[in-house]
Amino acid sequence: MRIFHQIPLQRPSTPLLDSASTPDALRALSRAQLGTLADELRAYLLYSVGQSGGHFGAGLGVVELTVALHYLLDTPHDRLLWDVGHQAYPHKILTGRREQMPSIRQSGGLAAFPARHESEYDTFGVGHSSTSISAGLGMALAAQQKGEPRRVVSVIGDGALTAGMAFEALAHGGTTRANMLVVLNDNDMSISQSVGGLSNYLAQLLSSKAYSRMRDDARKLLEIIPPAAELAKKTEEQVKSLISPASLFEAMGWNYIGPIDGHDMGQLLNAIDTLTNRPGPNFLHLVTQKGCGFQPAESNPIKYHAITKIDPKPAADSAPSKPTFSQVFGQWALDQAAADPRLLTITPAMREGSGLVAFSERYPKRYHDVAICEQHSVTLAAGFACEGLKPVLAIYSTFLQRGYDQLIHDVAIQDLDVTFAIDRAGLVGEDGPTHAGVYDTAFLRTIPGLLIATPSDETDARGLLNAAYQHPGPAAVRYPRGAGIGAAAGSSLDALAVGEAITRLSGRGVAVLAFGTLLHQATQLCQARGYSLIDMRWVKPMDEGAVRAAAASHDLLVTLEDHAQMGGAGSAVLEALASMNLNTPTLVLGLPDSYLEGGKADAMYASVGLDSAGISAAIDQRLAALSR
Ligand SMILES: Cc1ncc(C[n+]2csc(CCOP(=O)(O)OP(=O)(O)O)c2C)c(N)n1
Ligand SMILES: CC(=O)[C@@H](O)[C@H](O)COP(=O)(O)O
Ligand SMILES: [Mg+2]
């Protein structure tokens, strides 16, 4: 295998890859050519992610696997599913999208993850983890019911396998006769280091005698396994007797083979050929390296989970960057933890993104990475709260969707003291619709007793985190990806008053009621036109006094939020007005009832009229309509 030390800035020469522009063309190559093809694919992947930015280490780790799967399967007739989909760049390159790769994650470009509308080779849309076994099983059982001969392969990482949903699917699949192969891509990494009992268990499988024997003896056998289907059964038994320890997966009804080296093309081809031609549920355990073939990513897979695009001429002295909301939260957690020994933090596998690296180092015993287990993270917090501790769950808005029942049933009904630090609220940009945090206000505000705060800047983020934390029941603070306006967050542990809005500008005619950081898109307009600007701060409890006063003294109310228009804070204002029997005209500005493809977040907001110009135009239009 060729090892790279730098990301090529020039398009590499890839003659074999050029000739394999579709899976059909790939399948015309000889087995002996596949190693070279993998090297070229890796070179192109490095180049194209350098041009576009995006998910990086995971794709590098499945280059050989991707080649082997498309070589052996009759894709797209046979179904190939990628869990999460952040490792699917090599798959996109091999399935006719190579020339578009530099556009991935950009407006009008390729989607960040497999997407059914993008290609017939993308059999299942993803972004969130741990869905591939369930969806693959559904496809395999459908093929059975329809009497269609079809192979189904789901590729899942060791991180994604930690989720309960993956185990629900394994438990079901093992009891069926579905013709399906699950490939476990075990690189001992999630975004951070893999954690938990499953990770320990997989490590045990690797260090078992059987694996050592495989490395010493069975490699030769695997290399000579005849691929023909009629010999599959026999060779499989031979392989199993040599390299398969009794495993949890076997106990669940899966025919487990492995672990084998996921970068060894010969072993991969033989094992996949054998197992995709064997009826019933099969499970292949691969050992791979995240970032494989790119030395800096091999040494630091956390840093290279995803990268920004390579700037060929980086600015000499760029201004110091503003802290992100995640960093503001991380600093707040450190400060609050120093003041209150009851505080602990929980993350479902998003330590880096949530700003908790320093906390995990400073307070290792009060820090809990529960792996990709959002449901568990919510109920775990409930358990801590029952014992008088003060759990703070840092969770992305989009991933909290997974823990909705737990939030209602385990936390809110029991009025437990859990603080939800909801990161990535609003549009997240390049990751696109699967990761948009634009539904949380709607699904949270229907839950009795749960407080919801929407800071407009860093200072308020801190003050509202303090308020949520000091509130003796469940409370959520939602804030967006990236940095805000750069307001000083300070070091105060003082709470902002619960349910109190603040008037930022007092004016006439129009009152903008803003929830969250989009407030700043309206500031200039309000100043220029003499409108009122009210920072609502809380969706729940809503400051009804402020709404009533604004309604009484303005001709038009405008609500503004980085959330779905339907069911969001604007809807809450409309409900408040109705309950107060007020009928002041109200314009609700939020995200439309559609899925927005990924791009730069600012441009995405602008495209739906949620930038200064769009807000101004919408207000003018409504004022004109009112004056008719
Ligand atoms: C439900 C859900 N929670 C969290 C994430 C964020 N996330 C994306 S990739 C990833 C790590 C996945 O690890 P693994 O499946 O082992 O793949 P690897 O990156 O190691 O190849 C996480 C936590 C997600 N996409 N979906
Ligand atoms: C695939 C996935 O879910 C994560 O890798 C996600 O892309 C991280 O997003 P942030 O960059 O916002 O942390
Ligand atoms: Mg992994």
XYZ file of C-alpha atoms in Angstrom, residues 168-538:
371
model
C -31.969 -4.374 18.035
C -31.377 -5.132 14.366
C -28.776 -7.802 15.097
C -31.084 -9.482 17.582
C -33.877 -9.560 15.029
C -31.724 -10.373 11.997
C -30.060 -13.331 13.663
C -33.410 -15.043 14.043
C -34.368 -14.597 10.388
C -33.069 -16.405 7.325
C -32.366 -13.111 5.593
C -29.513 -13.308 3.095
C -27.413 -10.534 4.423
C -23.858 -9.674 5.295
C -22.942 -7.202 8.019
C -19.370 -5.962 7.693
C -18.026 -4.556 10.928
C -15.340 -1.986 10.138
C -13.474 -2.025 13.432
C -10.842 0.711 13.652
C -11.158 1.145 17.402
C -12.220 4.736 16.885
C -15.433 6.673 16.993
C -14.822 10.402 16.430
C -12.890 10.181 19.688
C -11.372 6.974 20.983
C -13.996 4.206 21.074
C -15.304 3.684 24.583
C -17.387 1.213 26.534
C -17.836 -2.486 26.970
C -18.420 -3.248 23.296
C -15.120 -1.618 22.414
C -13.430 -3.732 25.113
C -15.152 -6.830 23.783
C -14.000 -6.186 20.210
C -10.486 -5.622 21.494
C -10.666 -8.996 23.236
C -11.695 -10.665 19.989
C -8.684 -9.089 18.333
C -6.203 -10.095 20.951
C -7.589 -13.607 21.226
C -5.432 -16.542 20.326
C -7.615 -17.175 17.335
C -6.683 -13.864 15.787
C -2.993 -14.478 16.365
C -3.383 -17.833 14.689
C -5.167 -16.163 11.837
C -2.330 -13.761 11.333
C 0.262 -16.507 11.483
C -1.434 -19.418 9.754
C -4.798 -18.676 8.277
C -3.702 -15.868 6.000
C -2.403 -18.427 3.564
C -5.604 -20.396 3.728
C -7.734 -17.325 3.137
C -5.665 -16.441 0.132
C -6.393 -19.758 -1.484
C -10.083 -19.950 -0.643
C -11.815 -20.704 -3.935
C -14.489 -18.086 -4.543
C -16.990 -20.387 -6.227
C -20.301 -20.606 -4.436
C -20.388 -24.397 -4.266
C -17.206 -24.377 -2.244
C -18.282 -21.534 -0.028
C -19.757 -23.646 2.697
C -16.730 -25.893 2.992
C -14.200 -23.107 3.009
C -16.243 -21.116 5.458
C -16.121 -23.980 7.940
C -12.376 -24.215 7.449
C -11.980 -20.506 7.998
C -14.200 -20.520 11.036
C -12.391 -23.386 12.649
C -9.168 -21.456 12.317
C -10.042 -17.877 13.117
C -13.416 -17.558 14.708
C -13.750 -17.505 18.460
C -17.203 -18.079 19.857
C -18.629 -14.583 19.686
C -21.526 -12.525 20.895
C -22.580 -12.232 17.273
C -22.762 -15.986 16.850
C -24.808 -16.203 19.995
C -27.262 -13.782 18.385
C -27.606 -16.028 15.351
C -25.059 -14.559 12.952
C -22.431 -16.567 11.162
C -19.380 -14.688 12.428
C -16.052 -14.677 10.593
C -13.017 -12.708 11.652
C -11.297 -10.627 12.604
C -9.417 -10.235 9.318
C -7.216 -7.440 7.986
C -9.488 -4.991 6.200
C -6.627 -3.567 4.154
C -5.525 -6.913 2.709
C -7.254 -7.137 -0.644
C -6.763 -10.876 -1.027
C -8.288 -11.698 2.337
C -11.118 -9.251 1.796
C -12.064 -10.658 -1.591
C -12.085 -14.211 -0.369
C -14.019 -13.547 2.808
C -16.640 -11.302 1.165
C -17.064 -13.682 -1.757
C -17.596 -16.575 0.603
C -19.993 -14.787 2.895
C -22.121 -13.020 0.288
C -22.771 -16.375 -1.337
C -23.713 -18.063 1.895
C -27.425 -17.986 2.715
C -28.613 -16.490 5.992
C -27.259 -13.756 8.264
C -23.481 -13.405 8.030
C -21.132 -11.163 9.963
C -17.602 -10.260 8.904
C -15.320 -8.534 11.388
C -12.599 -6.405 9.774
C -9.729 -4.697 11.496
C -8.853 -1.423 9.806
C -7.013 1.774 10.545
C -8.824 5.093 10.489
C -6.929 7.451 8.178
C -5.114 4.512 6.578
C -2.495 5.470 4.000
C -2.201 9.106 5.084
C 0.405 9.225 7.784
C -0.781 12.350 9.670
C -4.317 10.906 9.901
C -3.042 7.525 11.027
C -1.166 9.255 13.865
C -4.007 11.601 14.807
C -7.356 10.184 13.689
C -9.333 12.566 15.906
C -7.895 15.625 14.178
C -8.482 14.115 10.749
C -12.027 12.837 11.299
C -13.015 15.774 9.110
C -10.945 18.578 7.606
C -11.489 21.982 6.108
C -10.377 22.419 2.534
C -6.703 23.065 1.922
C -6.012 26.708 1.287
C -3.036 26.785 -1.085
C -2.160 30.300 0.122
C -3.079 30.502 3.809
C -3.387 34.052 5.144
C -0.178 35.130 6.886
C -1.587 36.543 10.114
C -5.266 35.915 10.455
C -7.163 37.635 13.269
C -7.681 35.540 16.410
C -10.856 33.543 15.948
C -13.911 34.119 18.106
C -14.808 31.296 20.494
C -17.568 29.034 19.272
C -20.740 28.517 21.278
C -19.451 25.005 22.016
C -16.325 26.538 23.531
C -18.398 28.999 25.530
C -20.360 26.032 26.842
C -17.175 24.063 27.606
C -15.730 26.961 29.604
C -19.018 27.413 31.428
C -19.049 23.716 32.361
C -15.511 23.994 33.752
C -16.386 27.073 35.809
C -19.658 25.684 37.086
C -18.006 22.358 37.946
C -15.405 24.180 40.021
C -18.199 25.876 41.943
C -20.531 22.914 42.304
C -19.248 19.399 42.999
C -22.622 17.952 42.002
C -22.126 18.879 38.351
C -21.203 16.183 35.840
C -21.281 16.170 32.055
C -22.483 13.542 29.620
C -21.852 13.276 25.892
C -23.056 10.656 23.433
C -19.724 10.367 21.590
C -19.356 14.046 20.692
C -16.654 15.220 23.083
C -14.691 17.330 20.609
C -17.660 18.876 18.847
C -19.410 19.702 22.106
C -16.449 21.554 23.617
C -15.798 19.034 26.359
C -12.165 18.053 25.773
C -10.821 20.242 28.594
C -13.595 19.100 30.924
C -12.849 15.424 30.197
C -9.220 16.036 31.136
C -9.872 18.200 34.193
C -12.739 16.134 35.617
C -12.373 12.583 34.270
C -14.583 11.147 37.017
C -17.345 13.634 36.362
C -17.255 13.181 32.608
C -19.194 10.417 30.836
C -18.806 9.575 27.149
C -21.521 6.966 26.718
C -20.689 6.173 23.038
C -23.299 6.700 20.309
C -26.171 6.070 22.681
C -28.397 9.115 22.752
C -31.376 7.399 24.353
C -29.201 6.005 27.093
C -27.520 9.382 27.631
C -30.866 11.002 28.467
C -32.013 8.294 30.864
C -28.549 8.083 32.420
C -28.859 11.782 33.200
C -32.256 11.078 34.757
C -30.681 8.469 37.026
C -27.963 10.857 38.150
C -30.597 13.490 38.882
C -32.594 11.045 41.007
C -29.552 10.819 43.261
C -29.242 14.558 43.744
C -26.431 15.161 41.265
C -26.687 17.778 38.539
C -26.159 16.210 35.116
C -25.505 18.417 32.110
C -26.138 16.567 28.864
C -24.300 18.103 25.928
C -26.081 16.904 22.838
C -26.491 18.035 19.247
C -30.036 19.087 18.436
C -30.285 16.565 15.609
C -29.122 13.680 17.794
C -31.487 14.597 20.625
C -34.225 13.523 18.226
C -33.156 9.988 19.133
C -33.856 10.539 22.826
C -37.336 12.014 22.649
C -39.258 9.376 24.552
C -36.565 9.285 27.215
C -36.793 13.048 27.525
C -40.521 12.922 28.171
C -40.854 9.659 30.047
C -37.653 9.511 32.037
C -36.849 13.171 32.652
C -39.764 15.536 32.240
C -42.671 13.573 33.721
C -40.557 13.068 36.819
C -39.488 16.715 36.786
C -35.854 15.732 37.098
C -33.099 18.284 37.285
C -31.288 17.746 33.992
C -29.676 20.536 31.979
C -29.700 20.009 28.220
C -26.970 21.914 26.409
C -28.327 21.624 22.893
C -25.567 22.339 20.408
C -25.869 22.652 16.596
C -29.337 24.210 16.865
C -30.413 25.781 13.593
C -28.829 25.044 10.231
C -25.423 23.413 10.575
C -24.294 24.034 7.008
C -22.391 21.445 5.020
C -23.746 18.311 6.701
C -27.131 19.176 5.237
C -30.645 18.061 6.112
C -29.745 15.024 8.227
C -27.909 17.223 10.702
C -30.082 20.327 10.717
C -31.131 21.229 14.255
C -34.368 22.822 13.214
C -37.024 20.746 14.911
C -36.053 20.917 18.574
C -38.147 23.898 19.642
C -41.203 22.238 18.140
C -40.653 18.904 19.810
C -39.474 20.370 23.114
C -42.071 23.027 23.708
C -44.899 20.528 23.876
C -43.302 18.881 26.908
C -44.819 20.203 30.134
C -42.364 21.584 32.654
C -39.363 21.813 30.324
C -37.716 25.241 30.020
C -36.250 26.291 26.661
C -33.793 29.156 26.264
C -32.493 30.661 23.008
C -29.468 32.924 23.550
C -28.696 35.518 20.919
C -25.024 35.873 21.809
C -22.241 34.460 23.956
C -22.987 36.613 27.010
C -26.571 35.443 27.058
C -25.530 31.871 26.361
C -23.623 31.919 29.607
C -26.368 33.670 31.555
C -29.023 31.316 30.213
C -26.883 28.231 30.923
C -26.644 29.499 34.480
C -30.407 29.924 34.606
C -31.058 26.467 33.184
C -28.588 24.914 35.562
C -30.017 26.660 38.619
C -33.569 25.729 37.676
C -34.479 22.687 39.789
C -36.178 20.809 36.930
C -35.433 20.013 33.281
C -34.180 22.924 31.190
C -32.649 23.279 27.751
C -30.453 25.924 26.183
C -30.164 25.735 22.388
C -27.309 27.394 20.543
C -25.891 27.132 17.039
C -22.791 25.645 15.429
C -19.777 27.940 15.277
C -19.184 31.397 16.655
C -21.605 34.173 17.441
C -21.031 37.905 17.220
C -18.067 37.695 19.575
C -19.698 39.168 22.695
C -17.671 38.483 25.821
C -19.071 35.463 27.624
C -17.375 36.477 30.865
C -17.011 34.237 33.864
C -20.185 34.971 35.775
C -22.254 32.233 37.325
C -25.234 34.557 37.676
C -28.447 33.458 36.060
C -30.561 35.516 33.723
C -34.153 35.669 34.923
C -36.292 32.780 33.717
C -38.968 33.781 31.213
C -37.856 37.393 30.823
C -37.315 38.978 27.459
C -35.159 42.062 26.986
C -35.857 44.974 24.713
C -32.780 45.684 22.611
C -34.310 48.568 20.654
C -37.448 50.532 21.435
C -39.297 51.806 18.414
C -42.615 52.108 16.634
C -44.700 50.425 13.962
C -42.981 47.059 13.807
C -41.662 44.937 16.684
C -39.282 42.108 15.871
C -39.461 39.339 18.461
C -36.223 37.405 17.988
C -35.361 33.962 19.331
C -31.659 33.192 19.108
C -28.790 34.474 17.017
C -30.777 35.537 13.953
C -31.603 38.589 16.057
C -28.443 40.176 14.664
C -29.770 39.915 11.121
C -32.536 42.316 12.150
C -30.571 44.824 14.223
C -29.493 47.189 11.462
C -32.928 47.186 9.894
C -34.602 47.981 13.210
C -32.111 50.763 13.891
C -32.527 52.241 10.427
C -36.306 52.090 10.425
C -36.974 52.818 14.070
C -38.543 49.427 14.748
C -38.507 47.708 18.117
C -36.246 44.719 18.610
C -37.006 42.351 21.459
C -34.662 39.541 22.392
C -37.137 36.974 23.663
C -34.438 34.785 25.264
C -36.965 32.111 26.291
